[in-house]
Amino acid sequence: MLVILIGVLRLGVSANSESITRHYKFNIVTRLCVSKDIVTVNGHYPGPTIRAREGDTLFIKVTNHVEHNVTIHWHGLRQLRTGWSDGPAYITQCPIQPGKTYTYRFTITGQEGTLWWHAHISWLRATLHGAIIIYPRRGLPYPFPHPDAEVPIILGEWWNADVEQLVAEANITGRAPDISDAFTINGLPGALYNCSQEDSIFRLPVTAGKTYLLRIVNAALNNELFFSVANHILTVVAIDATYTKPYKTDILMLAPGQTTDVLLTTDQPWGAYYMATQAYFSAAGMPFDNTTATAIMEYQNSPLTYTDEPIMPYLPAFNDSQTANDFSANLRSLENAKVPLDVDRDLFLTVGLALKHCPLEKPCNGFQGQRLKATFNNISFVRPQTALLQAYYYGNNGVYTPDFPDKPALEFDYTGQGLPMSFWQAQQGTKITVLPFNSNVQIVLQNTNIIGTENHPIHLHGYNFYIVGRGIGNYDSIQDPCKFNLVDPPERNTVAVPAGGWAAIRFKADNPGVWFMHCHLEVHTSWGLAAALLVENGFGPLERLEPPPYDLPQC
Ligand code: C2O
């Protein structure tokens, strides 16, 4: 089913200096992957790893050689004042059309660790993605013992069918697109699939007594993933390119969009150990990909003998929300954090599924003869025909309305049973929230039990935020803030909102631009679980959005 794709990687990295400019060329091309064509960057799945240092400026020239419109998003990179290079289609840019080129330009400021890049249009990110590794400035150490080696581990999701066709069909029927056929580790599904062969397993040779830094990315489309390495303790040292207090565990949970850097010491008897990943799936009664991807970590150069069959790690049950939530709850930022202590703008957003009636002449059958939707505050986001950021810069012209509600129209028992059917009907619109420059923002994300509860990984572009609180059930605006962690909460760009629960995030709105906020389960973004925050310019020259680049694609 899967093979390693052969292609030419063209990278140009300029010479050593304190902070440098790095040039990359991304050619979006098609590769045949045994039974189907996939869209790739430079012929690779996953695509090339970008390596840079904090302070570097990147120029990435993307040329589109395929029939699809394409954009690339640098997930988690803050893009200070450079929203034009953020990448979400119809939010910060019009797509790069077939045959066209656009150069993304941005500087990495104050971020170290692992991030990733991916296509940000339709579901093309299924095969268009890769890691971004940000090292400290030259001569500066990591805040943990220097590892002997570093390994990117990219968790992906694979369909045997053509993904874009699947999405197009689901668009007509209003149903959920078919579930995936496999998960992958660095592009390979591993040993446990029917068609698995020797060359469908990613192998990591290791030496005994060394420490490895695994830079793990969940690049899957629709699944939170558990990850474990048999018999080895993992020490979490960074998440979403922010350092954490070292946290030892044998199970990780990564929501789509999230990254986790762990140290692994090869302190076990000589042998072969599986690393394995499978879904954490919290939507009761819904179909999901219940397969397991594996890779093999093999000790090298040892005098001992070992048995051939690698040792398999224990992975939690697919619906083990307790383990998933506990993992998130145990993460702390390394240093005391600069959490906004008072809040200028307090948003309360419900997060959940919804339905929409179909017109008689275009019947659909997502659920109860209706179309599946997903919403913040019961509003399903309608993608505009032109980019929001351009519309804002040139004076809007009715592309969006600045009236996204700060709270739901109706207060109700959000996670209660048997919510009336009238609550299931989604409204639609291209609504955004306007935030003054430097305002302190709190957003409480409250999952609902409309159709069913489910974990939602909510991602905000242009920012990191502090996850100051989370809980199960309905958020209590009097009691819950007393328990917030305002000292060392984890700092991330994607928060896994617990199934049937809530999460509270805080940040300072110090990056002007229009920033997409959406569920990183791609199927939910397709159903409209998205909105945008417009952060106004400040007064100083370094507090304003830069002018658009000359080659910004036009719609
Ligand atoms: Cu990783 Cu809006 O995306």
Coordinates of C-alpha atoms and ligand atoms in Angstrom, one line a residue:
M1 CA 0.0 0.0 0.0
L2 CA 2.6 2.5 1.0
V3 CA 6.1 3.0 -0.2
I4 CA 8.9 5.4 0.4
L5 CA 8.6 8.0 -2.3
I6 CA 11.6 8.8 -4.3
G7 CA 12.2 12.4 -5.3
V8 CA 14.7 15.2 -5.3
L9 CA 14.9 17.5 -2.3
R10 CA 16.1 20.9 -3.3
L11 CA 17.1 23.0 -0.3
G12 CA 19.5 25.9 -0.1
V13 CA 20.7 26.9 3.3
S14 CA 22.9 30.0 3.5
A15 CA 26.2 30.3 5.5
N16 CA 26.7 30.4 9.3
S17 CA 26.1 33.6 11.2
E18 CA 24.3 34.7 14.2
S19 CA 20.9 34.8 12.6
I20 CA 20.6 34.0 9.0
T21 CA 18.3 33.9 6.1
R22 CA 17.3 30.5 4.9
H23 CA 15.9 29.7 1.5
Y24 CA 13.7 26.8 0.7
K25 CA 12.1 25.7 -2.5
F26 CA 8.8 23.9 -2.3
N27 CA 7.6 22.4 -5.5
I28 CA 4.1 21.0 -5.2
V29 CA 4.2 17.9 -7.4
T30 CA 2.3 14.7 -7.8
R31 CA 3.9 11.3 -7.0
L32 CA 2.5 7.9 -7.6
C33 CA 2.2 6.0 -4.4
V34 CA 1.7 2.4 -5.7
S35 CA -2.0 2.6 -6.3
K36 CA -2.8 6.3 -6.2
D37 CA -1.3 9.7 -6.9
I38 CA -0.6 11.9 -4.0
V39 CA 0.2 15.6 -3.8
T40 CA 3.7 16.2 -2.3
V41 CA 6.3 18.8 -1.7
N42 CA 9.4 18.0 -3.7
G43 CA 8.2 14.4 -4.1
H44 CA 8.3 13.4 -0.4
Y45 CA 5.7 12.1 2.0
P46 CA 6.1 13.5 4.6
G47 CA 7.6 16.6 3.0
P48 CA 11.0 18.1 3.8
T49 CA 12.0 19.1 7.4
I50 CA 12.7 22.8 7.8
R51 CA 15.6 23.4 10.2
A52 CA 16.3 26.9 11.5
R53 CA 17.4 28.8 14.5
E54 CA 15.4 31.2 16.6
G55 CA 16.0 34.7 15.0
D56 CA 16.4 33.4 11.5
T57 CA 14.4 34.8 8.5
L58 CA 12.9 32.2 6.1
F59 CA 12.1 32.6 2.5
I60 CA 10.1 29.7 1.2
K61 CA 9.3 29.8 -2.5
V62 CA 6.3 27.6 -3.2
T63 CA 5.6 26.7 -6.8
N64 CA 2.3 24.9 -7.6
H65 CA 2.7 22.2 -10.3
V66 CA -0.6 20.4 -9.6
E67 CA -4.2 20.9 -10.6
H68 CA -5.4 21.9 -7.2
N69 CA -5.2 25.4 -5.6
V70 CA -2.7 25.2 -2.8
T71 CA -1.5 27.3 0.2
I72 CA 1.0 26.4 2.9
H73 CA 0.6 27.2 6.6
W74 CA 3.5 27.3 9.1
H75 CA 1.5 25.9 12.0
G76 CA 2.4 27.6 15.3
L77 CA 4.8 30.2 13.9
R78 CA 3.7 33.4 15.3
Q79 CA 4.1 35.5 12.1
L80 CA 4.6 38.7 14.0
R81 CA 3.2 41.4 11.7
T82 CA 3.6 39.0 8.7
G83 CA 0.1 37.6 8.5
W84 CA 0.4 37.6 4.7
S85 CA 2.6 34.6 5.1
D86 CA 0.4 32.6 7.5
G87 CA -1.2 30.6 4.8
P88 CA -4.9 29.6 5.6
A89 CA -6.8 29.9 2.3
Y90 CA -9.3 32.7 2.0
I91 CA -8.3 33.9 5.5
T92 CA -4.8 35.5 5.0
Q93 CA -4.3 34.8 1.3
C94 CA -6.0 33.7 -1.9
P95 CA -4.7 30.3 -3.0
I96 CA -1.6 29.7 -5.2
Q97 CA -3.2 28.7 -8.4
P98 CA -1.9 25.9 -10.7
G99 CA 1.4 27.1 -12.3
K100 CA 1.8 30.0 -9.9
T101 CA 4.4 30.8 -7.3
Y102 CA 4.3 32.6 -3.9
T103 CA 7.2 33.2 -1.6
Y104 CA 6.4 33.0 2.1
R105 CA 8.7 35.3 4.2
F106 CA 8.8 35.4 7.9
T107 CA 11.2 35.7 10.9
I108 CA 11.2 33.2 13.8
T109 CA 11.0 35.3 17.0
G110 CA 11.1 33.8 20.5
Q111 CA 10.1 30.3 19.6
E112 CA 12.2 27.1 20.0
G113 CA 11.3 23.5 19.6
T114 CA 9.2 21.6 17.0
L115 CA 6.4 23.0 14.8
W116 CA 5.3 21.9 11.4
W117 CA 4.0 23.1 8.1
H118 CA 1.0 21.9 6.2
A119 CA -1.3 22.7 3.3
H120 CA -4.2 24.9 4.4
I121 CA -6.9 24.3 1.8
S122 CA -9.5 21.5 1.6
W123 CA -7.9 18.3 2.9
L124 CA -4.6 18.5 1.0
R125 CA -2.7 18.5 4.2
A126 CA -3.2 14.8 4.3
T127 CA 0.0 14.4 2.3
L128 CA 1.3 18.0 2.2
H129 CA 3.0 18.4 5.6
G130 CA 6.4 18.2 7.3
A131 CA 8.3 19.2 10.4
I132 CA 9.8 22.6 11.4
I133 CA 12.7 22.3 13.9
I134 CA 13.7 25.5 15.6
Y135 CA 17.1 25.4 17.4
P136 CA 18.3 27.9 19.9
R137 CA 20.5 30.7 18.7
R138 CA 24.1 29.6 18.0
G139 CA 25.9 28.9 21.2
L140 CA 22.8 28.8 23.4
P141 CA 21.9 25.5 25.0
Y142 CA 18.6 23.6 25.4
P143 CA 17.2 23.9 28.9
F144 CA 17.8 20.1 29.2
P145 CA 20.8 17.8 28.8
H146 CA 22.0 17.9 25.2
P147 CA 20.7 14.8 23.4
D148 CA 23.0 12.5 21.5
A149 CA 20.7 12.5 18.5
E150 CA 17.4 14.1 17.4
V151 CA 14.6 12.3 15.4
P152 CA 11.5 13.9 13.9
I153 CA 8.5 11.5 14.3
I154 CA 5.6 12.6 12.1
L155 CA 2.3 10.8 12.8
G156 CA 0.0 10.8 9.7
E157 CA -3.3 9.5 8.5
W158 CA -3.7 7.6 5.3
W159 CA -6.7 6.9 2.9
N160 CA -6.4 4.4 0.2
A161 CA -8.9 6.5 -1.8
D162 CA -8.3 9.9 -3.3
V163 CA -8.8 12.3 -0.3
E164 CA -10.0 15.3 -2.4
Q165 CA -12.6 13.1 -4.1
L166 CA -13.8 11.8 -0.8
V167 CA -14.3 15.4 0.5
A168 CA -16.1 16.4 -2.6
E169 CA -18.5 13.5 -2.3
A170 CA -19.2 14.3 1.4
N171 CA -19.9 17.8 0.4
I172 CA -22.7 16.6 -1.8
T173 CA -24.2 14.1 0.7
G174 CA -23.7 16.2 3.8
R175 CA -22.3 13.1 5.5
A176 CA -18.9 12.6 7.2
P177 CA -16.3 11.6 4.7
D178 CA -15.1 7.9 5.0
I179 CA -12.7 7.2 7.8
S180 CA -9.1 6.6 7.0
D181 CA -7.5 3.2 6.3
A182 CA -4.2 3.6 8.3
F183 CA -2.0 5.8 10.4
T184 CA 1.6 6.3 9.5
I185 CA 4.8 7.1 11.3
N186 CA 7.2 9.1 9.2
G187 CA 5.1 8.1 6.1
L188 CA 5.0 4.3 6.8
P189 CA 2.2 2.3 8.4
G190 CA 4.4 -0.3 10.1
A191 CA 4.0 -4.0 10.7
L192 CA 0.4 -4.5 11.8
Y193 CA -1.6 -4.0 8.5
N194 CA -2.7 -6.8 6.1
C195 CA -0.4 -5.5 3.4
S196 CA 2.6 -4.7 5.6
Q197 CA 6.0 -5.6 4.3
E198 CA 9.6 -5.2 5.3
D199 CA 9.7 -1.8 3.7
S200 CA 6.5 -0.4 5.2
I201 CA 8.1 0.0 8.6
F202 CA 10.1 3.0 9.8
R203 CA 13.1 1.7 11.6
L204 CA 15.1 3.8 14.1
P205 CA 18.6 2.3 14.9
V206 CA 19.7 3.3 18.3
T207 CA 22.8 2.8 20.5
A208 CA 22.5 1.6 24.1
G209 CA 23.1 4.2 26.8
K210 CA 22.3 7.3 24.7
T211 CA 19.6 9.9 25.0
Y212 CA 17.4 10.7 21.9
L213 CA 15.2 13.7 21.4
L214 CA 12.1 12.6 19.6
R215 CA 10.3 15.5 18.0
I216 CA 6.7 14.2 17.6
V217 CA 4.1 15.9 15.4
N218 CA 0.4 14.8 15.1
A219 CA -0.2 15.6 11.4
A220 CA -3.3 13.3 11.3
L221 CA -6.5 15.0 10.0
N222 CA -9.2 13.7 12.2
N223 CA -7.7 11.8 15.1
E224 CA -6.2 12.5 18.4
L225 CA -3.5 9.9 18.9
F226 CA -1.9 8.0 21.8
F227 CA 1.8 7.3 21.4
S228 CA 4.1 5.0 23.3
V229 CA 7.5 3.3 23.0
A230 CA 7.6 -0.2 24.5
N231 CA 9.4 -0.4 27.9
H232 CA 10.9 3.2 27.6
I233 CA 10.0 6.2 29.7
L234 CA 9.4 9.4 27.8
T235 CA 10.4 12.7 29.4
V236 CA 8.3 15.6 27.9
V237 CA 10.5 18.7 27.5
A238 CA 8.6 20.9 25.0
I239 CA 5.1 21.2 23.5
D240 CA 4.2 23.3 20.5
A241 CA 7.7 24.9 20.5
T242 CA 7.5 26.0 24.1
Y243 CA 9.6 24.4 26.9
T244 CA 7.9 22.5 29.7
K245 CA 8.9 21.3 33.1
P246 CA 10.3 17.8 32.5
Y247 CA 7.4 15.4 32.8
K248 CA 7.9 11.6 32.8
T249 CA 5.3 9.3 31.3
D250 CA 4.9 6.2 29.2
I251 CA 1.9 7.5 27.2
L252 CA 1.6 10.7 25.2
M253 CA -1.6 12.1 23.7
L254 CA -1.3 14.5 20.8
A255 CA -4.3 16.2 19.3
P256 CA -4.0 17.0 15.6
G257 CA -1.8 20.1 15.3
Q258 CA 0.1 19.6 18.5
T259 CA 3.8 18.7 18.8
T260 CA 5.6 17.1 21.8
D261 CA 9.3 16.8 22.2
V262 CA 10.5 14.0 24.5
L263 CA 13.8 12.6 25.7
L264 CA 14.2 8.9 25.5
T265 CA 17.2 7.1 27.1
T266 CA 18.1 3.7 25.6
D267 CA 18.5 2.0 29.0
Q268 CA 16.7 -1.3 28.3
P269 CA 18.1 -4.7 27.4
W270 CA 19.4 -5.0 23.9
G271 CA 16.5 -5.7 21.5
A272 CA 13.8 -4.3 19.3
Y273 CA 10.9 -2.2 20.6
Y274 CA 7.9 -1.0 18.8
M275 CA 6.8 2.6 19.0
A276 CA 3.1 2.6 18.3
T277 CA 0.3 5.1 17.8
Q278 CA -3.5 4.7 17.7
A279 CA -6.6 6.8 18.0
Y280 CA -7.9 8.4 21.1
F281 CA -11.5 8.7 19.9
S282 CA -14.1 10.3 22.2
A283 CA -17.3 10.6 20.1
A284 CA -19.4 7.7 21.3
G285 CA -20.9 5.4 18.7
M286 CA -19.3 7.0 15.7
P287 CA -17.0 5.0 13.3
F288 CA -13.3 5.7 13.4
D289 CA -10.0 4.3 12.2
N290 CA -9.2 1.7 14.9
T291 CA -5.9 0.6 13.5
T292 CA -2.4 0.9 14.9
A293 CA 0.7 2.3 13.2
T294 CA 4.1 1.0 14.4
A295 CA 7.8 1.8 13.9
I296 CA 10.7 -0.2 15.3
M297 CA 13.4 1.1 17.5
E298 CA 16.4 -1.3 17.3
Y299 CA 19.4 -1.4 19.6
Q300 CA 22.6 -1.6 17.5
N301 CA 26.2 -2.8 18.3
S302 CA 25.4 -4.9 21.3
P303 CA 27.1 -8.2 22.2
L304 CA 23.9 -9.7 23.4
T305 CA 21.5 -11.7 21.3
Y306 CA 17.9 -10.7 21.0
T307 CA 14.6 -12.3 19.9
D308 CA 13.2 -11.1 16.6
E309 CA 9.7 -10.1 17.5
P310 CA 9.8 -6.5 18.8
I311 CA 8.1 -5.8 22.1
M312 CA 4.8 -4.0 21.8
P313 CA 3.9 -1.1 24.1
Y314 CA 0.7 -0.9 26.1
L315 CA -1.7 1.7 24.6
P316 CA -4.8 2.9 26.3
A317 CA -8.3 1.9 25.1
F318 CA -9.5 4.2 22.2
N319 CA -12.0 5.9 24.5
D320 CA -9.8 6.4 27.6
S321 CA -10.6 10.1 28.1
Q322 CA -9.1 9.9 31.6
T323 CA -5.6 9.1 30.4
A324 CA -5.9 11.7 27.6
N325 CA -7.1 14.4 29.9
D326 CA -4.6 13.5 32.6
F327 CA -1.7 13.8 30.2
S328 CA -2.7 17.3 29.2
A329 CA -3.4 18.3 32.8
N330 CA 0.2 17.3 33.9
L331 CA 2.0 19.7 31.5
R332 CA 3.5 22.9 32.9
S333 CA 5.5 25.7 31.3
L334 CA 9.2 25.5 32.3
E335 CA 9.4 29.0 33.8
N336 CA 6.8 31.1 35.5
A337 CA 4.7 32.4 32.7
K338 CA 3.6 35.9 31.7
V339 CA -0.1 35.1 32.0
P340 CA -2.4 38.1 31.6
L341 CA -3.8 38.5 35.1
D342 CA -6.7 40.8 34.3
V343 CA -8.9 40.3 31.3
D344 CA -10.1 43.1 28.9
R345 CA -12.2 40.8 26.7
D346 CA -13.9 37.7 27.9
L347 CA -15.2 35.4 25.2
F348 CA -17.3 32.3 25.9
L349 CA -17.6 30.0 22.9
T350 CA -19.6 26.8 22.7
V351 CA -17.9 24.2 20.6
G352 CA -19.9 21.4 19.0
L353 CA -21.7 19.7 16.2
A354 CA -24.9 20.9 14.5
L355 CA -27.2 20.3 11.6
K356 CA -28.6 22.2 8.7
H357 CA -31.6 21.5 6.5
C358 CA -30.9 21.0 2.8
P359 CA -33.0 22.7 0.1
L360 CA -35.6 20.4 -1.4
E361 CA -34.0 20.5 -4.9
K362 CA -30.7 19.4 -3.3
P363 CA -31.5 16.7 -0.8
C364 CA -28.8 15.5 1.6
N365 CA -28.4 12.8 4.2
G366 CA -25.8 13.6 6.8
F367 CA -27.9 12.8 9.8
Q368 CA -31.7 12.8 10.0
G369 CA -32.0 13.9 6.4
Q370 CA -29.8 17.0 7.1
R371 CA -26.3 18.2 6.5
L372 CA -23.7 17.9 9.3
K373 CA -22.3 21.1 10.6
A374 CA -20.0 22.2 13.5
T375 CA -20.1 25.6 15.2
F376 CA -18.7 28.1 17.6
N377 CA -21.6 29.8 19.4
N378 CA -23.9 28.0 17.0
I379 CA -22.4 29.8 14.0
S380 CA -21.0 27.7 11.2
F381 CA -18.2 29.7 9.4
V382 CA -18.8 30.4 5.7
R383 CA -15.5 30.7 3.8
P384 CA -15.4 33.9 1.9
Q385 CA -14.6 34.2 -1.9
T386 CA -11.6 36.5 -1.1
A387 CA -9.1 36.6 1.7
L388 CA -10.3 38.2 5.0
L389 CA -6.9 39.9 5.5
Q390 CA -6.9 41.5 2.1
A391 CA -10.5 42.6 2.6
Y392 CA -9.6 44.1 6.0
Y393 CA -6.5 45.9 4.6
Y394 CA -8.4 47.4 1.6
G395 CA -11.6 48.3 3.6
N396 CA -13.7 45.2 3.9
N397 CA -16.5 45.8 1.4
G398 CA -18.9 43.4 3.0
V399 CA -16.7 40.3 2.9
Y400 CA -17.2 39.8 6.6
T401 CA -19.2 41.2 9.5
P402 CA -17.4 42.2 12.7
D403 CA -20.2 40.9 14.9
F404 CA -19.1 37.4 16.1
P405 CA -20.9 37.1 19.4
D406 CA -18.9 37.1 22.7
K407 CA -21.2 34.5 24.1
P408 CA -23.9 32.1 22.9
A409 CA -27.3 33.7 22.1
L410 CA -28.9 31.3 24.7
E411 CA -27.5 30.0 28.0
F412 CA -28.3 26.3 28.4
D413 CA -27.1 23.1 30.0
Y414 CA -24.4 22.7 27.4
T415 CA -23.3 19.2 28.3
G416 CA -26.7 18.0 29.4
Q417 CA -28.7 15.1 28.0
G418 CA -31.5 15.4 25.6
L419 CA -31.0 19.0 24.4
P420 CA -34.0 20.1 22.4
M421 CA -33.7 19.6 18.6
S422 CA -34.2 23.3 18.0
F423 CA -30.7 23.7 19.5
W424 CA -29.2 21.5 16.8
Q425 CA -29.9 24.0 14.0
A426 CA -26.8 25.9 12.9
Q427 CA -26.7 29.5 11.8
Q428 CA -24.2 30.5 9.2
G429 CA -22.0 33.5 8.5
T430 CA -18.5 35.0 7.9
K431 CA -18.4 36.7 11.3
I432 CA -15.2 37.9 13.1
T433 CA -14.3 39.2 16.5
V434 CA -12.4 42.6 16.6
L435 CA -9.8 43.0 19.3
P436 CA -7.9 46.2 20.2
F437 CA -4.1 45.9 20.0
N438 CA -2.6 44.7 23.3
S439 CA -5.9 43.7 24.9
N440 CA -5.8 40.8 27.3
V441 CA -8.1 38.2 26.0
Q442 CA -9.7 35.2 27.7
I443 CA -11.6 32.6 25.7
V444 CA -13.5 29.8 27.5
L445 CA -14.2 26.9 25.0
Q446 CA -17.2 24.9 26.1
N447 CA -18.0 21.6 24.4
T448 CA -21.7 20.8 23.9
N449 CA -23.7 17.6 23.8
I450 CA -25.4 18.6 20.6
I451 CA -25.5 15.3 18.6
G452 CA -22.8 14.1 21.0
T453 CA -19.8 15.3 23.0
E454 CA -16.3 15.0 21.6
N455 CA -12.8 16.2 22.2
H456 CA -12.1 19.2 20.0
P457 CA -8.5 20.5 19.4
I458 CA -8.9 24.2 18.9
H459 CA -6.1 26.0 17.1
L460 CA -5.5 29.7 17.1
H461 CA -3.2 31.2 14.4
G462 CA -0.7 34.0 15.1
Y463 CA -0.6 33.3 18.8
N464 CA 0.5 31.1 21.6
F465 CA -1.9 31.1 24.6
Y466 CA -1.8 29.8 28.1
I467 CA -4.2 27.1 29.1
V468 CA -5.2 28.4 32.5
G469 CA -8.0 25.9 33.3
R470 CA -9.9 22.9 32.1
G471 CA -12.7 20.8 33.4
I472 CA -15.5 18.3 32.8
G473 CA -19.1 19.5 32.5
N474 CA -20.3 23.1 32.3
Y475 CA -17.9 26.0 33.0
D476 CA -18.8 27.8 36.2
S477 CA -17.7 31.5 35.8
I478 CA -17.7 32.0 39.6
Q479 CA -16.0 28.9 40.9
D480 CA -13.7 27.8 38.2
P481 CA -11.5 30.9 37.8
C482 CA -10.5 30.4 41.5
K483 CA -8.7 27.2 40.4
F484 CA -6.9 28.7 37.3
N485 CA -3.2 28.2 37.1
L486 CA -1.8 31.7 36.5
V487 CA 1.7 30.8 37.5
D488 CA 3.0 28.1 35.1
P489 CA 0.2 26.9 32.8
P490 CA 1.2 25.2 29.6
E491 CA 1.7 27.5 26.6
R492 CA 0.4 26.1 23.3
N493 CA -1.1 27.0 19.9
T494 CA -3.7 24.1 20.0
V495 CA -5.8 23.1 23.0
A496 CA -7.5 19.8 23.3
V497 CA -10.9 20.8 24.8
P498 CA -12.0 17.8 26.9
A499 CA -15.0 15.8 25.6
G500 CA -18.1 17.1 27.5
G501 CA -15.9 19.7 29.2
W502 CA -14.3 23.1 28.8
A503 CA -10.9 24.8 28.6
A504 CA -9.9 28.4 29.3
I505 CA -7.1 30.1 27.5
R506 CA -5.5 33.6 27.9
F507 CA -3.2 35.7 25.7
K508 CA -2.3 39.3 25.0
A509 CA -3.5 40.4 21.5
D510 CA 0.0 41.8 20.5
N511 CA 0.1 40.6 16.9
P512 CA -2.0 42.7 14.5
G513 CA -3.8 40.9 11.6
V514 CA -6.6 38.5 10.9
W515 CA -6.1 35.1 12.7
F516 CA -8.0 32.0 11.9
M517 CA -9.3 30.0 14.9
H518 CA -10.7 26.5 14.2
C519 CA -10.9 22.9 15.2
H520 CA -7.9 21.0 13.9
L521 CA -10.1 18.0 13.2
E522 CA -10.2 18.7 9.5
V523 CA -13.7 17.2 9.2
H524 CA -15.0 19.8 11.7
T525 CA -13.3 22.7 10.0
S526 CA -15.1 21.6 6.8
W527 CA -18.4 21.7 8.7
G528 CA -17.7 25.3 9.8
L529 CA -16.1 25.0 13.3
A530 CA -14.1 28.1 12.7
A531 CA -14.0 31.9 13.2
A532 CA -11.4 34.6 12.9
L533 CA -10.0 37.2 15.3
L534 CA -9.1 40.6 13.9
V535 CA -6.4 42.2 16.0
E536 CA -6.2 45.9 15.2
N537 CA -2.9 47.8 14.6
G538 CA -1.3 49.6 17.6
F539 CA 0.4 53.0 17.3
G540 CA 4.1 52.3 17.0
P541 CA 5.7 51.4 13.6
L542 CA 6.4 47.9 15.0
E543 CA 2.8 47.5 16.1
R544 CA 1.3 47.5 12.6
L545 CA 0.7 44.8 10.1
E546 CA 3.3 45.0 7.3
P547 CA 2.0 45.9 3.8
P548 CA 1.2 43.0 1.6
P549 CA 4.0 41.5 -0.5
Y550 CA 4.1 42.2 -4.2
D551 CA 3.5 38.6 -5.2
L552 CA 0.5 37.9 -2.9
P553 CA -1.8 35.6 -4.9
Q554 CA -5.0 37.1 -6.1
C555 CA -8.4 35.2 -6.1
Ligands
C2O1 CU1 -2.5 23.6 11.5 CU2 -5.3 26.4 10.7 O1 -3.9 25.0 11.0

